[in-house]
Amino acid sequence: MNTLPPPTDPVSLPVRDPRAPDLVLDYADMHALVADLALPGDASMYVMSAMETSRELIRHSYYRYEFATVAVTHSLFALEHVLAERLATNEPLHDLIERATDAGLITAGLAAELHRSRLLRDKLTQGAESSAALRPLRAVAMVRAVFDAVSLLLRPAPAEEATAADVGGAQPEGGLAQLWEDHLLALFPDGFRGVDFDGVDLVLLDADVAGLVQRELNGGLDASSIAHLWGCIADLDKIVPLINEEYCTSYFTKLRTMAQVAAAPYIPTAT
């Protein structure tokens, strides 16, 4: 098995893995390899987290060759989750891909590439392949197929688009409850605990909005809580443009959407 010896100096800075000498000139060039792997803004936080992790694993395969293979297998978490939600069934990934292809949600060519990733995952599980199975460039292509598939699967069906047009943008019944369920599944952004932007503590803001949304779902807000909620929305408007990390930006953007939906019943009627 092709492995690297364990590091002898735990405090030394990482160096380029010698197994991919011709990949890029230096680590900064790894950014270009994954630049077009754009996260879909309408994905759940679980899917966003899995996809961003996959992308970052490829970037860091500059230091550890095996990360490229792990990136592909990790991206399948997002794919399987989105497929199961879109098709409303929990089946093995192979069957989910086939169902999506038959339904015209993804192309046959894209399905073939997804099956290659799935087969690689199965071989790793069975011990038939090692975590050094893929070169980073091949991993980029396979992860890109997952990103493309997820983007296609998140598109609303034609009937859903028509319904949205008919209601003129009205908030569907149960919308806040669904946003709350999605929020409960989302992980708070790593590295941002104890961080504040322009005097706004992110953890406290997150907790305040969550408490107010719960109160709205459990019977409604009083005048003091409504004022507090609008203050949270103002803080979110202030801090979201200041965040320079993609997952964290998405997390607090979705938090703002949930806060606005909770506040919507309390917007004074125009006279």
PDB file of C-alpha atoms in Angstrom:
ATOM      1  CA  MET A   1       0.000   0.000   0.000  1.00  0.00           C
ATOM      2  CA  ASN A   2       1.287   3.446  -0.926  1.00  0.00           C
ATOM      3  CA  THR A   3       1.437   5.428   2.315  1.00  0.00           C
ATOM      4  CA  LEU A   4       3.480   8.189   3.833  1.00  0.00           C
ATOM      5  CA  PRO A   5       5.456   7.724   7.044  1.00  0.00           C
ATOM      6  CA  PRO A   6       3.953   9.394  10.125  1.00  0.00           C
ATOM      7  CA  PRO A   7       5.178  12.954  10.751  1.00  0.00           C
ATOM      8  CA  THR A   8       8.126  13.190  13.091  1.00  0.00           C
ATOM      9  CA  ASP A   9       7.591  16.816  14.095  1.00  0.00           C
ATOM     10  CA  PRO A  10       3.953  17.542  15.080  1.00  0.00           C
ATOM     11  CA  VAL A  11       4.531  21.311  15.096  1.00  0.00           C
ATOM     12  CA  SER A  12       6.099  21.550  11.624  1.00  0.00           C
ATOM     13  CA  LEU A  13       4.133  23.128   8.790  1.00  0.00           C
ATOM     14  CA  PRO A  14       2.641  20.714   6.224  1.00  0.00           C
ATOM     15  CA  VAL A  15       4.592  20.178   3.024  1.00  0.00           C
ATOM     16  CA  ARG A  16       3.480  19.087  -0.425  1.00  0.00           C
ATOM     17  CA  ASP A  17       2.753  15.380  -0.748  1.00  0.00           C
ATOM     18  CA  PRO A  18       5.443  13.974  -3.067  1.00  0.00           C
ATOM     19  CA  ARG A  19       2.960  11.614  -4.754  1.00  0.00           C
ATOM     20  CA  ALA A  20       1.520  14.422  -6.901  1.00  0.00           C
ATOM     21  CA  PRO A  21       4.610  16.410  -7.921  1.00  0.00           C
ATOM     22  CA  ASP A  22       3.168  17.747 -11.179  1.00  0.00           C
ATOM     23  CA  LEU A  23      -0.259  18.720  -9.893  1.00  0.00           C
ATOM     24  CA  VAL A  24       0.335  22.442  -9.261  1.00  0.00           C
ATOM     25  CA  LEU A  25       3.292  24.698  -8.553  1.00  0.00           C
ATOM     26  CA  ASP A  26       2.226  25.549  -5.008  1.00  0.00           C
ATOM     27  CA  TYR A  27      -0.738  25.375  -2.636  1.00  0.00           C
ATOM     28  CA  ALA A  28      -2.199  28.671  -3.857  1.00  0.00           C
ATOM     29  CA  ASP A  29      -2.773  27.063  -7.251  1.00  0.00           C
ATOM     30  CA  MET A  30      -5.064  24.462  -5.657  1.00  0.00           C
ATOM     31  CA  HIS A  31      -7.721  27.146  -5.408  1.00  0.00           C
ATOM     32  CA  ALA A  32      -8.020  27.242  -9.190  1.00  0.00           C
ATOM     33  CA  LEU A  33      -8.700  23.492  -9.294  1.00  0.00           C
ATOM     34  CA  VAL A  34     -11.875  23.843  -7.250  1.00  0.00           C
ATOM     35  CA  ALA A  35     -12.894  27.377  -8.212  1.00  0.00           C
ATOM     36  CA  ASP A  36     -15.871  26.243 -10.288  1.00  0.00           C
ATOM     37  CA  LEU A  37     -17.270  23.954  -7.584  1.00  0.00           C
ATOM     38  CA  ALA A  38     -19.925  26.416  -6.493  1.00  0.00           C
ATOM     39  CA  LEU A  39     -22.200  25.550  -3.589  1.00  0.00           C
ATOM     40  CA  PRO A  40     -25.928  25.692  -4.421  1.00  0.00           C
ATOM     41  CA  GLY A  41     -27.439  28.436  -2.303  1.00  0.00           C
ATOM     42  CA  ASP A  42     -30.807  26.676  -1.941  1.00  0.00           C
ATOM     43  CA  ALA A  43     -29.380  23.479  -0.434  1.00  0.00           C
ATOM     44  CA  SER A  44     -29.931  22.482   3.176  1.00  0.00           C
ATOM     45  CA  MET A  45     -27.147  23.204   5.636  1.00  0.00           C
ATOM     46  CA  TYR A  46     -26.358  19.470   5.841  1.00  0.00           C
ATOM     47  CA  VAL A  47     -25.847  19.288   2.074  1.00  0.00           C
ATOM     48  CA  MET A  48     -23.893  22.542   2.007  1.00  0.00           C
ATOM     49  CA  SER A  49     -21.580  21.292   4.735  1.00  0.00           C
ATOM     50  CA  ALA A  50     -20.905  17.950   3.020  1.00  0.00           C
ATOM     51  CA  MET A  51     -20.221  19.587  -0.336  1.00  0.00           C
ATOM     52  CA  GLU A  52     -17.967  22.289   1.051  1.00  0.00           C
ATOM     53  CA  THR A  53     -16.018  19.690   3.013  1.00  0.00           C
ATOM     54  CA  SER A  54     -15.539  17.662  -0.172  1.00  0.00           C
ATOM     55  CA  ARG A  55     -14.227  20.692  -1.992  1.00  0.00           C
ATOM     56  CA  GLU A  56     -11.829  21.574   0.804  1.00  0.00           C
ATOM     57  CA  LEU A  57     -10.543  18.003   0.984  1.00  0.00           C
ATOM     58  CA  ILE A  58      -9.487  18.271  -2.644  1.00  0.00           C
ATOM     59  CA  ARG A  59      -7.754  21.548  -1.939  1.00  0.00           C
ATOM     60  CA  HIS A  60      -5.841  19.992   0.927  1.00  0.00           C
ATOM     61  CA  SER A  61      -4.857  16.918  -1.066  1.00  0.00           C
ATOM     62  CA  TYR A  62      -1.840  19.076  -1.910  1.00  0.00           C
ATOM     63  CA  TYR A  63      -0.622  18.090   1.558  1.00  0.00           C
ATOM     64  CA  ARG A  64      -2.181  14.627   1.827  1.00  0.00           C
ATOM     65  CA  TYR A  65      -2.796  12.650  -1.364  1.00  0.00           C
ATOM     66  CA  GLU A  66      -5.528  10.459   0.179  1.00  0.00           C
ATOM     67  CA  PHE A  67      -7.779  13.478   0.762  1.00  0.00           C
ATOM     68  CA  ALA A  68      -8.692  13.439  -2.945  1.00  0.00           C
ATOM     69  CA  THR A  69     -10.317  10.011  -2.681  1.00  0.00           C
ATOM     70  CA  VAL A  70     -11.987  10.897   0.611  1.00  0.00           C
ATOM     71  CA  ALA A  71     -13.437  14.020  -1.052  1.00  0.00           C
ATOM     72  CA  VAL A  72     -15.286  11.895  -3.591  1.00  0.00           C
ATOM     73  CA  THR A  73     -16.751   9.500  -1.048  1.00  0.00           C
ATOM     74  CA  HIS A  74     -17.736  12.354   1.286  1.00  0.00           C
ATOM     75  CA  SER A  75     -19.565  14.159  -1.521  1.00  0.00           C
ATOM     76  CA  LEU A  76     -21.858  11.130  -1.844  1.00  0.00           C
ATOM     77  CA  PHE A  77     -23.393  11.993   1.530  1.00  0.00           C
ATOM     78  CA  ALA A  78     -24.826  15.150  -0.045  1.00  0.00           C
ATOM     79  CA  LEU A  79     -25.892  13.348  -3.214  1.00  0.00           C
ATOM     80  CA  GLU A  80     -27.699  10.554  -1.391  1.00  0.00           C
ATOM     81  CA  HIS A  81     -29.465  13.012   0.912  1.00  0.00           C
ATOM     82  CA  VAL A  82     -30.720  15.179  -1.969  1.00  0.00           C
ATOM     83  CA  LEU A  83     -31.782  12.167  -4.045  1.00  0.00           C
ATOM     84  CA  ALA A  84     -33.753  10.669  -1.164  1.00  0.00           C
ATOM     85  CA  GLU A  85     -35.530  13.975  -0.522  1.00  0.00           C
ATOM     86  CA  ARG A  86     -36.307  14.671  -4.180  1.00  0.00           C
ATOM     87  CA  LEU A  87     -37.559  11.144  -4.868  1.00  0.00           C
ATOM     88  CA  ALA A  88     -39.227  10.796  -1.448  1.00  0.00           C
ATOM     89  CA  THR A  89     -37.786   7.333  -0.897  1.00  0.00           C
ATOM     90  CA  ASN A  90     -34.969   5.755   1.089  1.00  0.00           C
ATOM     91  CA  GLU A  91     -33.271   3.242  -1.171  1.00  0.00           C
ATOM     92  CA  PRO A  92     -29.656   2.268  -1.902  1.00  0.00           C
ATOM     93  CA  LEU A  93     -27.708   4.937  -3.767  1.00  0.00           C
ATOM     94  CA  HIS A  94     -27.558   2.797  -6.917  1.00  0.00           C
ATOM     95  CA  ASP A  95     -31.361   2.657  -7.101  1.00  0.00           C
ATOM     96  CA  LEU A  96     -31.728   6.354  -6.309  1.00  0.00           C
ATOM     97  CA  ILE A  97     -29.425   7.303  -9.185  1.00  0.00           C
ATOM     98  CA  GLU A  98     -31.345   5.011 -11.539  1.00  0.00           C
ATOM     99  CA  ARG A  99     -34.693   6.464 -10.439  1.00  0.00           C
ATOM    100  CA  ALA A 100     -33.459  10.021 -10.972  1.00  0.00           C
ATOM    101  CA  THR A 101     -32.171   9.106 -14.434  1.00  0.00           C
ATOM    102  CA  ASP A 102     -35.428   7.423 -15.421  1.00  0.00           C
ATOM    103  CA  ALA A 103     -37.364  10.475 -14.217  1.00  0.00           C
ATOM    104  CA  GLY A 104     -35.217  12.783 -16.360  1.00  0.00           C
ATOM    105  CA  LEU A 105     -33.812  14.611 -13.348  1.00  0.00           C
ATOM    106  CA  ILE A 106     -30.196  13.855 -14.327  1.00  0.00           C
ATOM    107  CA  THR A 107     -28.632  12.805 -17.629  1.00  0.00           C
ATOM    108  CA  ALA A 108     -27.399   9.310 -18.389  1.00  0.00           C
ATOM    109  CA  GLY A 109     -23.834  10.594 -18.747  1.00  0.00           C
ATOM    110  CA  LEU A 110     -23.970  12.266 -15.358  1.00  0.00           C
ATOM    111  CA  ALA A 111     -25.462   9.117 -13.832  1.00  0.00           C
ATOM    112  CA  ALA A 112     -22.571   7.054 -15.190  1.00  0.00           C
ATOM    113  CA  GLU A 113     -20.053   9.324 -13.469  1.00  0.00           C
ATOM    114  CA  LEU A 114     -22.022   9.144 -10.218  1.00  0.00           C
ATOM    115  CA  HIS A 115     -22.000   5.370 -10.418  1.00  0.00           C
ATOM    116  CA  ARG A 116     -18.200   5.448 -10.719  1.00  0.00           C
ATOM    117  CA  SER A 117     -18.033   7.370  -7.443  1.00  0.00           C
ATOM    118  CA  ARG A 118     -20.460   4.948  -5.835  1.00  0.00           C
ATOM    119  CA  LEU A 119     -18.445   1.927  -6.990  1.00  0.00           C
ATOM    120  CA  LEU A 120     -15.285   3.492  -5.604  1.00  0.00           C
ATOM    121  CA  ARG A 121     -16.990   3.969  -2.238  1.00  0.00           C
ATOM    122  CA  ASP A 122     -18.118   0.335  -2.264  1.00  0.00           C
ATOM    123  CA  LYS A 123     -14.604  -0.890  -3.055  1.00  0.00           C
ATOM    124  CA  LEU A 124     -13.189   1.177  -0.210  1.00  0.00           C
ATOM    125  CA  THR A 125     -15.771  -0.314   2.139  1.00  0.00           C
ATOM    126  CA  GLN A 126     -14.837  -3.825   1.007  1.00  0.00           C
ATOM    127  CA  GLY A 127     -11.107  -3.185   1.272  1.00  0.00           C
ATOM    128  CA  ALA A 128     -10.654  -3.621  -2.487  1.00  0.00           C
ATOM    129  CA  GLU A 129      -9.250  -0.084  -2.873  1.00  0.00           C
ATOM    130  CA  SER A 130      -7.190   2.175  -0.650  1.00  0.00           C
ATOM    131  CA  SER A 131      -7.724   5.833   0.142  1.00  0.00           C
ATOM    132  CA  ALA A 132      -4.985   6.618  -2.371  1.00  0.00           C
ATOM    133  CA  ALA A 133      -7.081   5.335  -5.280  1.00  0.00           C
ATOM    134  CA  LEU A 134      -7.538   8.669  -7.061  1.00  0.00           C
ATOM    135  CA  ARG A 135      -5.301  11.405  -8.326  1.00  0.00           C
ATOM    136  CA  PRO A 136      -6.577  14.859  -7.290  1.00  0.00           C
ATOM    137  CA  LEU A 137      -7.447  15.853 -10.876  1.00  0.00           C
ATOM    138  CA  ARG A 138      -9.660  12.785 -11.274  1.00  0.00           C
ATOM    139  CA  ALA A 139     -11.252  13.490  -7.909  1.00  0.00           C
ATOM    140  CA  VAL A 140     -12.119  17.015  -9.066  1.00  0.00           C
ATOM    141  CA  ALA A 141     -14.035  15.618 -12.044  1.00  0.00           C
ATOM    142  CA  MET A 142     -15.931  13.129  -9.903  1.00  0.00           C
ATOM    143  CA  VAL A 143     -16.834  15.684  -7.237  1.00  0.00           C
ATOM    144  CA  ARG A 144     -17.887  18.102  -9.974  1.00  0.00           C
ATOM    145  CA  ALA A 145     -20.374  15.489 -11.181  1.00  0.00           C
ATOM    146  CA  VAL A 146     -21.910  15.413  -7.697  1.00  0.00           C
ATOM    147  CA  PHE A 147     -22.103  19.218  -7.584  1.00  0.00           C
ATOM    148  CA  ASP A 148     -23.797  19.236 -10.999  1.00  0.00           C
ATOM    149  CA  ALA A 149     -26.247  16.523  -9.991  1.00  0.00           C
ATOM    150  CA  VAL A 150     -27.187  18.244  -6.746  1.00  0.00           C
ATOM    151  CA  SER A 151     -27.801  21.528  -8.587  1.00  0.00           C
ATOM    152  CA  LEU A 152     -30.106  19.758 -11.050  1.00  0.00           C
ATOM    153  CA  LEU A 153     -31.954  17.883  -8.330  1.00  0.00           C
ATOM    154  CA  LEU A 154     -32.603  21.053  -6.336  1.00  0.00           C
ATOM    155  CA  ARG A 155     -34.383  22.697  -9.232  1.00  0.00           C
ATOM    156  CA  PRO A 156     -38.134  22.797  -8.593  1.00  0.00           C
ATOM    157  CA  ALA A 157     -40.279  20.546 -10.745  1.00  0.00           C
ATOM    158  CA  PRO A 158     -42.378  22.351 -13.398  1.00  0.00           C
ATOM    159  CA  ALA A 159     -45.540  21.825 -11.355  1.00  0.00           C
ATOM    160  CA  GLU A 160     -43.844  23.346  -8.308  1.00  0.00           C
ATOM    161  CA  GLU A 161     -42.715  26.351 -10.353  1.00  0.00           C
ATOM    162  CA  ALA A 162     -46.257  26.878 -11.610  1.00  0.00           C
ATOM    163  CA  THR A 163     -47.660  26.701  -8.096  1.00  0.00           C
ATOM    164  CA  ALA A 164     -45.127  29.244  -6.882  1.00  0.00           C
ATOM    165  CA  ALA A 165     -46.129  31.601  -9.700  1.00  0.00           C
ATOM    166  CA  ASP A 166     -49.840  31.164  -8.921  1.00  0.00           C
ATOM    167  CA  VAL A 167     -49.496  32.108  -5.283  1.00  0.00           C
ATOM    168  CA  GLY A 168     -47.476  35.199  -6.170  1.00  0.00           C
ATOM    169  CA  GLY A 169     -44.723  34.561  -3.680  1.00  0.00           C
ATOM    170  CA  ALA A 170     -47.017  33.965  -0.708  1.00  0.00           C
ATOM    171  CA  GLN A 171     -45.482  32.066   2.197  1.00  0.00           C
ATOM    172  CA  PRO A 172     -46.726  28.434   2.059  1.00  0.00           C
ATOM    173  CA  GLU A 173     -48.499  27.092   5.118  1.00  0.00           C
ATOM    174  CA  GLY A 174     -46.028  25.496   7.517  1.00  0.00           C
ATOM    175  CA  GLY A 175     -43.129  27.438   6.014  1.00  0.00           C
ATOM    176  CA  LEU A 176     -41.724  28.592   9.336  1.00  0.00           C
ATOM    177  CA  ALA A 177     -41.986  25.091  10.796  1.00  0.00           C
ATOM    178  CA  GLN A 178     -39.996  23.679   7.875  1.00  0.00           C
ATOM    179  CA  LEU A 179     -37.347  26.387   8.166  1.00  0.00           C
ATOM    180  CA  TRP A 180     -37.090  25.600  11.869  1.00  0.00           C
ATOM    181  CA  GLU A 181     -36.627  21.876  11.193  1.00  0.00           C
ATOM    182  CA  ASP A 182     -33.889  22.653   8.651  1.00  0.00           C
ATOM    183  CA  HIS A 183     -32.211  24.943  11.165  1.00  0.00           C
ATOM    184  CA  LEU A 184     -32.167  22.224  13.812  1.00  0.00           C
ATOM    185  CA  LEU A 185     -30.264  19.966  11.390  1.00  0.00           C
ATOM    186  CA  ALA A 186     -27.680  22.624  10.543  1.00  0.00           C
ATOM    187  CA  LEU A 187     -24.313  22.723  12.254  1.00  0.00           C
ATOM    188  CA  PHE A 188     -23.101  26.024  13.642  1.00  0.00           C
ATOM    189  CA  PRO A 189     -20.125  27.154  11.499  1.00  0.00           C
ATOM    190  CA  ASP A 190     -16.815  25.787  12.733  1.00  0.00           C
ATOM    191  CA  GLY A 191     -14.403  28.413  13.972  1.00  0.00           C
ATOM    192  CA  PHE A 192     -17.030  31.101  14.548  1.00  0.00           C
ATOM    193  CA  ARG A 193     -17.907  30.432  18.186  1.00  0.00           C
ATOM    194  CA  GLY A 194     -16.893  33.434  20.259  1.00  0.00           C
ATOM    195  CA  VAL A 195     -16.582  35.573  17.116  1.00  0.00           C
ATOM    196  CA  ASP A 196     -18.375  38.873  16.728  1.00  0.00           C
ATOM    197  CA  PHE A 197     -18.804  41.208  13.794  1.00  0.00           C
ATOM    198  CA  ASP A 198     -19.237  44.900  14.450  1.00  0.00           C
ATOM    199  CA  GLY A 199     -20.082  44.137  18.090  1.00  0.00           C
ATOM    200  CA  VAL A 200     -22.603  41.382  17.281  1.00  0.00           C
ATOM    201  CA  ASP A 201     -21.752  38.008  18.869  1.00  0.00           C
ATOM    202  CA  LEU A 202     -22.683  35.281  16.370  1.00  0.00           C
ATOM    203  CA  VAL A 203     -23.520  32.604  18.948  1.00  0.00           C
ATOM    204  CA  LEU A 204     -25.771  34.919  20.937  1.00  0.00           C
ATOM    205  CA  LEU A 205     -27.511  36.171  17.798  1.00  0.00           C
ATOM    206  CA  ASP A 206     -28.135  32.595  16.669  1.00  0.00           C
ATOM    207  CA  ALA A 207     -29.547  31.665  20.081  1.00  0.00           C
ATOM    208  CA  ASP A 208     -31.761  34.772  20.235  1.00  0.00           C
ATOM    209  CA  VAL A 209     -33.337  34.103  16.842  1.00  0.00           C
ATOM    210  CA  ALA A 210     -33.838  30.418  17.671  1.00  0.00           C
ATOM    211  CA  GLY A 211     -35.595  31.254  20.938  1.00  0.00           C
ATOM    212  CA  LEU A 212     -37.883  33.800  19.280  1.00  0.00           C
ATOM    213  CA  VAL A 213     -38.797  31.444  16.432  1.00  0.00           C
ATOM    214  CA  GLN A 214     -39.647  28.720  18.938  1.00  0.00           C
ATOM    215  CA  ARG A 215     -41.848  31.170  20.807  1.00  0.00           C
ATOM    216  CA  GLU A 216     -43.651  32.126  17.581  1.00  0.00           C
ATOM    217  CA  LEU A 217     -44.236  28.471  16.703  1.00  0.00           C
ATOM    218  CA  ASN A 218     -45.536  27.767  20.211  1.00  0.00           C
ATOM    219  CA  GLY A 219     -48.193  30.450  20.321  1.00  0.00           C
ATOM    220  CA  GLY A 220     -46.905  33.788  19.102  1.00  0.00           C
ATOM    221  CA  LEU A 221     -44.813  36.744  20.143  1.00  0.00           C
ATOM    222  CA  ASP A 222     -45.694  39.590  22.476  1.00  0.00           C
ATOM    223  CA  ALA A 223     -44.784  43.205  21.750  1.00  0.00           C
ATOM    224  CA  SER A 224     -41.413  42.965  23.490  1.00  0.00           C
ATOM    225  CA  SER A 225     -40.452  39.808  21.601  1.00  0.00           C
ATOM    226  CA  ILE A 226     -41.487  41.315  18.274  1.00  0.00           C
ATOM    227  CA  ALA A 227     -39.232  44.297  18.897  1.00  0.00           C
ATOM    228  CA  HIS A 228     -36.402  41.940  19.873  1.00  0.00           C
ATOM    229  CA  LEU A 229     -36.900  39.911  16.676  1.00  0.00           C
ATOM    230  CA  TRP A 230     -36.726  42.990  14.466  1.00  0.00           C
ATOM    231  CA  GLY A 231     -33.544  43.977  16.304  1.00  0.00           C
ATOM    232  CA  CYS A 232     -32.075  40.557  15.466  1.00  0.00           C
ATOM    233  CA  ILE A 233     -33.012  41.015  11.814  1.00  0.00           C
ATOM    234  CA  ALA A 234     -31.265  44.387  11.810  1.00  0.00           C
ATOM    235  CA  ASP A 235     -28.154  42.748  13.296  1.00  0.00           C
ATOM    236  CA  LEU A 236     -28.280  40.025  10.643  1.00  0.00           C
ATOM    237  CA  ASP A 237     -28.553  42.658   7.920  1.00  0.00           C
ATOM    238  CA  LYS A 238     -25.439  44.255   9.360  1.00  0.00           C
ATOM    239  CA  ILE A 239     -23.230  41.206   9.877  1.00  0.00           C
ATOM    240  CA  VAL A 240     -23.993  38.941   6.897  1.00  0.00           C
ATOM    241  CA  PRO A 241     -22.125  41.146   4.384  1.00  0.00           C
ATOM    242  CA  LEU A 242     -19.109  41.157   6.731  1.00  0.00           C
ATOM    243  CA  ILE A 243     -18.691  37.368   6.886  1.00  0.00           C
ATOM    244  CA  ASN A 244     -15.977  36.124   4.534  1.00  0.00           C
ATOM    245  CA  GLU A 245     -16.568  32.360   4.776  1.00  0.00           C
ATOM    246  CA  GLU A 246     -19.097  30.677   2.484  1.00  0.00           C
ATOM    247  CA  TYR A 247     -20.759  28.202   4.840  1.00  0.00           C
ATOM    248  CA  CYS A 248     -21.008  30.760   7.632  1.00  0.00           C
ATOM    249  CA  THR A 249     -22.518  33.298   5.225  1.00  0.00           C
ATOM    250  CA  SER A 250     -25.095  30.756   4.092  1.00  0.00           C
ATOM    251  CA  TYR A 251     -25.907  29.735   7.674  1.00  0.00           C
ATOM    252  CA  PHE A 252     -26.660  33.298   8.778  1.00  0.00           C
ATOM    253  CA  THR A 253     -28.440  34.162   5.520  1.00  0.00           C
ATOM    254  CA  LYS A 254     -30.832  31.291   6.164  1.00  0.00           C
ATOM    255  CA  LEU A 255     -31.140  32.357   9.789  1.00  0.00           C
ATOM    256  CA  ARG A 256     -32.173  35.801   8.540  1.00  0.00           C
ATOM    257  CA  THR A 257     -34.782  34.255   6.208  1.00  0.00           C
ATOM    258  CA  MET A 258     -36.256  32.278   9.111  1.00  0.00           C
ATOM    259  CA  ALA A 259     -36.338  35.404  11.275  1.00  0.00           C
ATOM    260  CA  GLN A 260     -38.111  37.374   8.552  1.00  0.00           C
ATOM    261  CA  VAL A 261     -40.735  34.677   8.081  1.00  0.00           C
ATOM    262  CA  ALA A 262     -41.351  34.664  11.846  1.00  0.00           C
ATOM    263  CA  ALA A 263     -41.691  38.447  11.817  1.00  0.00           C
ATOM    264  CA  ALA A 264     -43.933  38.614   8.729  1.00  0.00           C
ATOM    265  CA  PRO A 265     -47.270  38.380  10.632  1.00  0.00           C
ATOM    266  CA  TYR A 266     -46.297  41.456  12.623  1.00  0.00           C
ATOM    267  CA  ILE A 267     -45.614  43.824   9.727  1.00  0.00           C
ATOM    268  CA  PRO A 268     -48.163  46.642  10.002  1.00  0.00           C
ATOM    269  CA  THR A 269     -50.731  46.748   7.195  1.00  0.00           C
ATOM    270  CA  ALA A 270     -50.222  49.676   4.825  1.00  0.00           C
ATOM    271  CA  THR A 271     -52.938  52.347   5.023  1.00  0.00           C
TER     272      THR A 271
END
